[in-house]
Tab-separated table of C-alpha atoms in Angstrom:
chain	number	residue	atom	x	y	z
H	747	UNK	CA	33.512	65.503	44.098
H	748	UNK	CA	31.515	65.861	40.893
H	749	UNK	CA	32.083	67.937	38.606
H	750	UNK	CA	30.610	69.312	34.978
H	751	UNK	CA	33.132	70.403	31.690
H	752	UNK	CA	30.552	72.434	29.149
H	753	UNK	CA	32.562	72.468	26.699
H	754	UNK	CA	34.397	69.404	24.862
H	755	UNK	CA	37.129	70.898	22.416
H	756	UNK	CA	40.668	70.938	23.047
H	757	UNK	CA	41.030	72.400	26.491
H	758	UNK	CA	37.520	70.903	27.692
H	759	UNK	CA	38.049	67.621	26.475
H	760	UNK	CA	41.573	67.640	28.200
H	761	UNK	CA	40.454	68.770	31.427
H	762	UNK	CA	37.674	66.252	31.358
H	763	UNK	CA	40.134	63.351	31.336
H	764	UNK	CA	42.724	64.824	33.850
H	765	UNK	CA	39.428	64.927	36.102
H	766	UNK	CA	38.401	61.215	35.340
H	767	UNK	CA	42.367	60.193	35.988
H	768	UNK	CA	42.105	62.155	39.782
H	769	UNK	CA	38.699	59.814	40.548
H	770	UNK	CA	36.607	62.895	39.705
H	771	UNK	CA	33.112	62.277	38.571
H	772	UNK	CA	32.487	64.472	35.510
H	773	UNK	CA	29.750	64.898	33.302
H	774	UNK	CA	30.183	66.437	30.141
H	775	UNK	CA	28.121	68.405	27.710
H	776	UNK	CA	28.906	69.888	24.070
H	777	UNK	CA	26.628	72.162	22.029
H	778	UNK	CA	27.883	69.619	19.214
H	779	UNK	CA	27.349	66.370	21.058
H	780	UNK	CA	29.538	63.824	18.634
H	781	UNK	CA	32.332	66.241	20.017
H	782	UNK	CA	31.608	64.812	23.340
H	783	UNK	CA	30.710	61.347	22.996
H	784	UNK	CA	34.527	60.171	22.780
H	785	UNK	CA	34.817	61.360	26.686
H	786	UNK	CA	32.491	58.311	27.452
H	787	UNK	CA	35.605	55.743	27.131
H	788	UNK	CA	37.388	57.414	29.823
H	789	UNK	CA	34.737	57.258	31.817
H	790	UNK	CA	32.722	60.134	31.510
H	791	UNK	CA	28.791	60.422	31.525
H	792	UNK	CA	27.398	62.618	28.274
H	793	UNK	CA	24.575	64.932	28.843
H	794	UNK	CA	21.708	65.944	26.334
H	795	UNK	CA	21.714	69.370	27.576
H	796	UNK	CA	23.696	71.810	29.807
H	797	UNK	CA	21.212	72.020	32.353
H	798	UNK	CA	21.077	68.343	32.586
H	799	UNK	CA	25.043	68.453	33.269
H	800	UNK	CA	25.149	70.720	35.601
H	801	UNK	CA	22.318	69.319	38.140
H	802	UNK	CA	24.353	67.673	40.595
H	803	UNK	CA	27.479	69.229	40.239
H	804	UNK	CA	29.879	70.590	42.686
H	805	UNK	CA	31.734	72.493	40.366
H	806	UNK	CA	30.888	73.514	37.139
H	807	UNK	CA	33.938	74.136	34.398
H	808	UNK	CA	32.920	76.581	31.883
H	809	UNK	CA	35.274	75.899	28.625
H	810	UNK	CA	32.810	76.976	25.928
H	811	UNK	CA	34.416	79.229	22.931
H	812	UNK	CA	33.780	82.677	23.229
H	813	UNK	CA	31.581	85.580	25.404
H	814	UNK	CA	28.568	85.097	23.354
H	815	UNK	CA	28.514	80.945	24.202
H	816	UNK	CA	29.303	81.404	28.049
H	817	UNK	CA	26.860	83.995	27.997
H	818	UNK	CA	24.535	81.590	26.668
H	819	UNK	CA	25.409	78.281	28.771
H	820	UNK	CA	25.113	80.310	32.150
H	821	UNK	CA	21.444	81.803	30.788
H	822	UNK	CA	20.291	78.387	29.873
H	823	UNK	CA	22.371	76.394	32.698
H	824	UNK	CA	22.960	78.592	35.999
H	825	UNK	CA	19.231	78.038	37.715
H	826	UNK	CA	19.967	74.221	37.194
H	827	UNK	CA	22.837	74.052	39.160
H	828	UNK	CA	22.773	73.371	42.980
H	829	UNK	CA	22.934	76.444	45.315
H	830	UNK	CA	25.744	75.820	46.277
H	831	UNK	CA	27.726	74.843	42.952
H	832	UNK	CA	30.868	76.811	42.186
H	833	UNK	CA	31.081	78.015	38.430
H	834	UNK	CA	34.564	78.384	37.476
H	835	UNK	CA	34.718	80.383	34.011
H	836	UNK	CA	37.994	79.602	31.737
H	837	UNK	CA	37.098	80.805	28.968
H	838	UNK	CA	38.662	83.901	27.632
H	839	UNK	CA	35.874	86.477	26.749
H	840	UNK	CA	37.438	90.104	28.049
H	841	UNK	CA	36.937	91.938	30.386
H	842	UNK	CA	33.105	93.156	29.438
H	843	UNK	CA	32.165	89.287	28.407
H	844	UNK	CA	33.349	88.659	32.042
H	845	UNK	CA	31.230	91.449	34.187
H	846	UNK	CA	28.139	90.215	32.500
H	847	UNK	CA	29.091	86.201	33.203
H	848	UNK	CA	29.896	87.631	36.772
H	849	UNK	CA	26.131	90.074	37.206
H	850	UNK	CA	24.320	86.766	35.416
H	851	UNK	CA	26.375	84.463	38.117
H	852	UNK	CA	24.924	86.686	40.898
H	853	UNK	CA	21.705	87.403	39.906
H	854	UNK	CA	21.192	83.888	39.741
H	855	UNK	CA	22.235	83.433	43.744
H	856	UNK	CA	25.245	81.413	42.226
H	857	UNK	CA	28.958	81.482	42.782
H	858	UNK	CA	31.417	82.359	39.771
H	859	UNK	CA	35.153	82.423	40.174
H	860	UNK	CA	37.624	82.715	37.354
H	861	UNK	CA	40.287	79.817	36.758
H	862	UNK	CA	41.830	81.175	33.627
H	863	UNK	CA	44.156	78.360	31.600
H	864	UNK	CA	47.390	79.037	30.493
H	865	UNK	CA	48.949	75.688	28.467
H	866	UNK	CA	47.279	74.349	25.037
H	867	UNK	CA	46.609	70.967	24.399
H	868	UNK	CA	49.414	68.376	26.186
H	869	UNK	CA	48.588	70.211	29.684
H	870	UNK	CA	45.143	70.091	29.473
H	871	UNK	CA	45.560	66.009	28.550
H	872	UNK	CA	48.243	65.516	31.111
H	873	UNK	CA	46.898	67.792	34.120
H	874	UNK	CA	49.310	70.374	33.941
H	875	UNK	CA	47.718	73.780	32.941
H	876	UNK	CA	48.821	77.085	34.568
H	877	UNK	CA	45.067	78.366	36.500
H	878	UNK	CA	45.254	82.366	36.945
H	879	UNK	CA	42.508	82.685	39.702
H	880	UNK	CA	39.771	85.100	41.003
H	881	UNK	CA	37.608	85.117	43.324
H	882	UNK	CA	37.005	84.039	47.471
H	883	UNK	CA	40.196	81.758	48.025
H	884	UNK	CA	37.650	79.846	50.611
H	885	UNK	CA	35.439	78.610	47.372
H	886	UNK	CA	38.771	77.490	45.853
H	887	UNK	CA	39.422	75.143	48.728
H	888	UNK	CA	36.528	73.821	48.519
H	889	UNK	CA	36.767	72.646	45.130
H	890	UNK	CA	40.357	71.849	45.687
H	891	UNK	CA	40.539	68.187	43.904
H	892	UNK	CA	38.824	69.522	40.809
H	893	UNK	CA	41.446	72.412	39.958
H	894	UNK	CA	44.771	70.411	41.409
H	895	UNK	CA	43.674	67.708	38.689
H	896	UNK	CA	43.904	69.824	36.096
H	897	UNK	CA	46.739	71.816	37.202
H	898	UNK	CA	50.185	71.881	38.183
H	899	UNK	CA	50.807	76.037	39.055
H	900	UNK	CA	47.947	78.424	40.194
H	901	UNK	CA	48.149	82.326	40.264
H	902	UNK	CA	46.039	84.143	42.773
H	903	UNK	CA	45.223	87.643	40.848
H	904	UNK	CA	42.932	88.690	43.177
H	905	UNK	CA	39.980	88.262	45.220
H	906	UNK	CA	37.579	90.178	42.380
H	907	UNK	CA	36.132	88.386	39.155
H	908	UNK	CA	37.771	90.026	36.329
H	909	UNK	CA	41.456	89.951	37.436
H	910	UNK	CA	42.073	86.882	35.901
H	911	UNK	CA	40.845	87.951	32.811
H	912	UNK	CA	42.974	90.658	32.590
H	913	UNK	CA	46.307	88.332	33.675
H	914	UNK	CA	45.230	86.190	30.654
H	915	UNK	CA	45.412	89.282	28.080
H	916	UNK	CA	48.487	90.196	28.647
H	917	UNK	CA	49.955	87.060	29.114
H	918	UNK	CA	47.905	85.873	25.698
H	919	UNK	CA	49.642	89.213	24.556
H	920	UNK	CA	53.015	87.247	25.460
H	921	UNK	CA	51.892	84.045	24.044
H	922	UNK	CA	50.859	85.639	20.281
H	923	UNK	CA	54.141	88.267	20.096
H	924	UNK	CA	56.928	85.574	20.556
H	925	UNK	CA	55.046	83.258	17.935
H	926	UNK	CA	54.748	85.679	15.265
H	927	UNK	CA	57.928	86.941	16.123
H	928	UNK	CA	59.716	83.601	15.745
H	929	UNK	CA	57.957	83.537	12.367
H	930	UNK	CA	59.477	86.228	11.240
H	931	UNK	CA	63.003	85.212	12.383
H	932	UNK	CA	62.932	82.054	10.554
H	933	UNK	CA	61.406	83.362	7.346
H	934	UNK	CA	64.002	86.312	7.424
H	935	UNK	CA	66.864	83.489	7.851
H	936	UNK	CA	65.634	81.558	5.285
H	937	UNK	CA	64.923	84.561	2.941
H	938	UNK	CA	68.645	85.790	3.202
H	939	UNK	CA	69.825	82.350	1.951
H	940	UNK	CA	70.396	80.673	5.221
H	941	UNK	CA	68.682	77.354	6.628
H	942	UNK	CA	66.242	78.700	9.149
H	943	UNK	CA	67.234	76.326	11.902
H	944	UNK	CA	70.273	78.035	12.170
H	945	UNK	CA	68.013	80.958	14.115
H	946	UNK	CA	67.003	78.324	16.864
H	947	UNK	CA	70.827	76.972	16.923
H	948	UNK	CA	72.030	80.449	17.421
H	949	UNK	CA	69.518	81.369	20.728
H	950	UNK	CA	69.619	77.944	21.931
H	951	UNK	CA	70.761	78.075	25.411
H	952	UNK	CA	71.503	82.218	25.531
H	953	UNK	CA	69.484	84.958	27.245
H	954	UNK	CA	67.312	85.507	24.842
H	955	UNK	CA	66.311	81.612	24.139
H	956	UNK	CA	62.644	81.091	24.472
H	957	UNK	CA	61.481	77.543	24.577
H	958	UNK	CA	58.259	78.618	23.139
H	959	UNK	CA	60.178	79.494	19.925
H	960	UNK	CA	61.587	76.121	19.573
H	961	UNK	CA	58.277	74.325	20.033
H	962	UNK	CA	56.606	76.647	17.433
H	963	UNK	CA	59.360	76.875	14.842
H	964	UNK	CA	59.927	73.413	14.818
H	965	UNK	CA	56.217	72.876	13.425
H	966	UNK	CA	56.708	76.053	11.260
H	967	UNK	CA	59.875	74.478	9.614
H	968	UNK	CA	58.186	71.415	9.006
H	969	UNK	CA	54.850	73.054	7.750
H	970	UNK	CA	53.063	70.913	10.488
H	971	UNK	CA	50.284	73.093	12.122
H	972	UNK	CA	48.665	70.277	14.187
H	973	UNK	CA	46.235	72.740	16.739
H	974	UNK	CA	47.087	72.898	20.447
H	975	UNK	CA	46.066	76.677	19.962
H	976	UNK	CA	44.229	77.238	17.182
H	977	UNK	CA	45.102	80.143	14.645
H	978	UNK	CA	41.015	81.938	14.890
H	979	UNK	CA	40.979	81.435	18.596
H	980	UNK	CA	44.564	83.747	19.213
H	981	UNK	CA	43.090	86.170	16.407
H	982	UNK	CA	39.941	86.073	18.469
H	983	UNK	CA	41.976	86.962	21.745
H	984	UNK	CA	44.028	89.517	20.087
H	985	UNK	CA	41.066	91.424	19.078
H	986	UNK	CA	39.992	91.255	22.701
H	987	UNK	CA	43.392	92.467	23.735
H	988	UNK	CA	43.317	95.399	21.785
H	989	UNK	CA	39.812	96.107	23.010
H	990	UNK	CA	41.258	96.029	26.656
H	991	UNK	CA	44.245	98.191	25.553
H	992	UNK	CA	42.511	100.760	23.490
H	993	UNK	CA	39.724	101.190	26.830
H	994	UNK	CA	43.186	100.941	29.152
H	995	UNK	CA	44.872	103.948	27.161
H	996	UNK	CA	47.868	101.467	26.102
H	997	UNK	CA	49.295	101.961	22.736
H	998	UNK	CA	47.977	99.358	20.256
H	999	UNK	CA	50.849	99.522	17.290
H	1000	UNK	CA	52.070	95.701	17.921
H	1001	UNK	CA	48.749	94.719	18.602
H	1002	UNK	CA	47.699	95.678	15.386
H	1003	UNK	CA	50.232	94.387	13.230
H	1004	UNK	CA	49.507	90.959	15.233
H	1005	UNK	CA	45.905	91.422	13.986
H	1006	UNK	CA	46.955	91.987	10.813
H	1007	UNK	CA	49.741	88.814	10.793
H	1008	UNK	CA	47.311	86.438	12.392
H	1009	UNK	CA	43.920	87.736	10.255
H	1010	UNK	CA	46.158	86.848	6.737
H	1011	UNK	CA	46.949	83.285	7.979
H	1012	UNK	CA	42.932	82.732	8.474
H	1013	UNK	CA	42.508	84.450	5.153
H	1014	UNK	CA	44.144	81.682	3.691
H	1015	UNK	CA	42.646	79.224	5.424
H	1016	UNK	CA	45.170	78.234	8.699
H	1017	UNK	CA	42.187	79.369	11.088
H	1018	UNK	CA	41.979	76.044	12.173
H	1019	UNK	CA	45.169	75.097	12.261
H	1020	UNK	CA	47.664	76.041	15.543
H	1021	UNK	CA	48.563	79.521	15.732
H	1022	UNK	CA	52.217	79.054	14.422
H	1023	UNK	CA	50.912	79.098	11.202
H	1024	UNK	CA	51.520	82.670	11.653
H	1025	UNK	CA	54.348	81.786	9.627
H	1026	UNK	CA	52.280	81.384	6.084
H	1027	UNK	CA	52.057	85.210	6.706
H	1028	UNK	CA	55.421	85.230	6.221
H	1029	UNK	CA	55.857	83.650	3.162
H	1030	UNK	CA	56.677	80.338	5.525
H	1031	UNK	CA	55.905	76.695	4.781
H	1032	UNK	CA	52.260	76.565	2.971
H	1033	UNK	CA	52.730	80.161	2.586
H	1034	UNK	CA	54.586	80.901	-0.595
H	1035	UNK	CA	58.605	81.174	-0.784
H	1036	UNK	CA	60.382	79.445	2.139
């Protein structure tokens, strides 16, 4: 099995290397390519070009940023690929992003499917990723070793491109909600005179315990922001939420007080930084009173 990653940041370059660990042959390709080059000690080969990446691939992983760069990579890429290559898009672009990567796919004579990730940085290194699918369950067979290397769960949404997209909103809804709201419960602790940790003691273990929490408000506490999801890539998925929502006829209140939240940490210059630095907007660690 061969495969190609476009795309070598966090999730990319993790998937690449859970590949190379399963005896996958992968070829990578970055639009920056000193972001890629480190893949060649694990075994990777580094193409010049996306085109050049994809020409003998079975599968083809699309992990690129945003709508406007897989947009891009299957324009430039698609009529490199073999006829029968499967192009599994990841990246989250909404619902609109994903028709047009799904009408380019086809007009092209080539098959897309959607393998949407769940997990951040430590499951895309270590293999263990959630994959919301879409698409012909026979094309996921056949590329079978490429998404159990990178996974450890996968969640059929449906047998239409698009549903996959629309599992990853609202579970990217989830993902953003908890995180500022954890923020909030640690910088209201700490606010009414209390040490903050105190909040995590107090859930620990009870129905409302979310291990998510603990993972983020650890790093909050300590003011480390270390990305596994960075800050401008959940603002950039909220916005696409709300787009969804507002087109859906779902209310868009929380979603715009995440916007809000999330837009003041970039502000301040945490868009780089992992997406519990939500906190900042707070008045959490980096942020102003503790």
């Amino acid at each position: 099995m061969k495969a190609a990653v476009l795309g070598t940041g966090v999730m990319g370059a993790g998937m690449a290397r859970s590949l190379l660990r399963d005896g996958v042959e992968v070829t990578v390709w970055n639009r920056t390519p000193q972001r890629a080059r480190p893949l060649a000690a694990d075994g990777a080969r580094i193409a010049a070009s996306a085109e050049e990446a994809v020409r003998d691939a079975d599968a083809v992983l699309i992990a690129v940023y945003d709508a406007q760069a897989v947009l891009a990579v299957l324009g430039d890429a698609l009529a490199a690929s073999p006829e029968d290559a499967v192009w599994v898009q990841t990246a989250t672009i909404g619902p609109e992003g994903t028709r047009q990567a799904a009408e380019l796919a086809a007009g092209a004579g080539r098959t897309l499917v959607e393998a949407m990730l769940l997990g951040t940085r430590q499951p895309a290194e270590t293999g263990r990723l959630t994959l919301l699918t879409a698409g012909d369950p026979a094309v996921f067979a056949r590329i079978e070793p490429v998404t159990a290397a990178v996974s450890v769960k996968s969640v059929w949404t449906g047998p239409e491109v698009g549903a996959g997209t629309a599992l990853k909103l609202a579970c990217n809804a989830w993902i953003a909600s908890i995180t500022a709201a954890a923020a909030q419960s640690l910088a209201l602790a700490g606010s009414l005179g209390l040490d903050p940790k105190l909040f995590l003691a107090a859930i620990e273990g009870a129905p409302a315990d979310c291990a998510y929490a603990h993972a983020k408000g650890e790093g909050m506490l300590a003011g480390a922001y270390e990305s596994q999801f960075a800050l401008d890539a959940a603002l950039k998925d909220v916005d696409l939420i709300d787009g969804a929502a507002r087109d859906a006829g779902v209310d868009t209140t929380l979603l715009g007080a995440l916007r809000a939240l999330y837009g003041k940490a970039s502000e301040a210059g945490h868009g780089g930084e992992d997406l519990a630095a939500v906190y900042t907007s707070f008045g959490g660690a980096r942020g102003g009173k503790d």
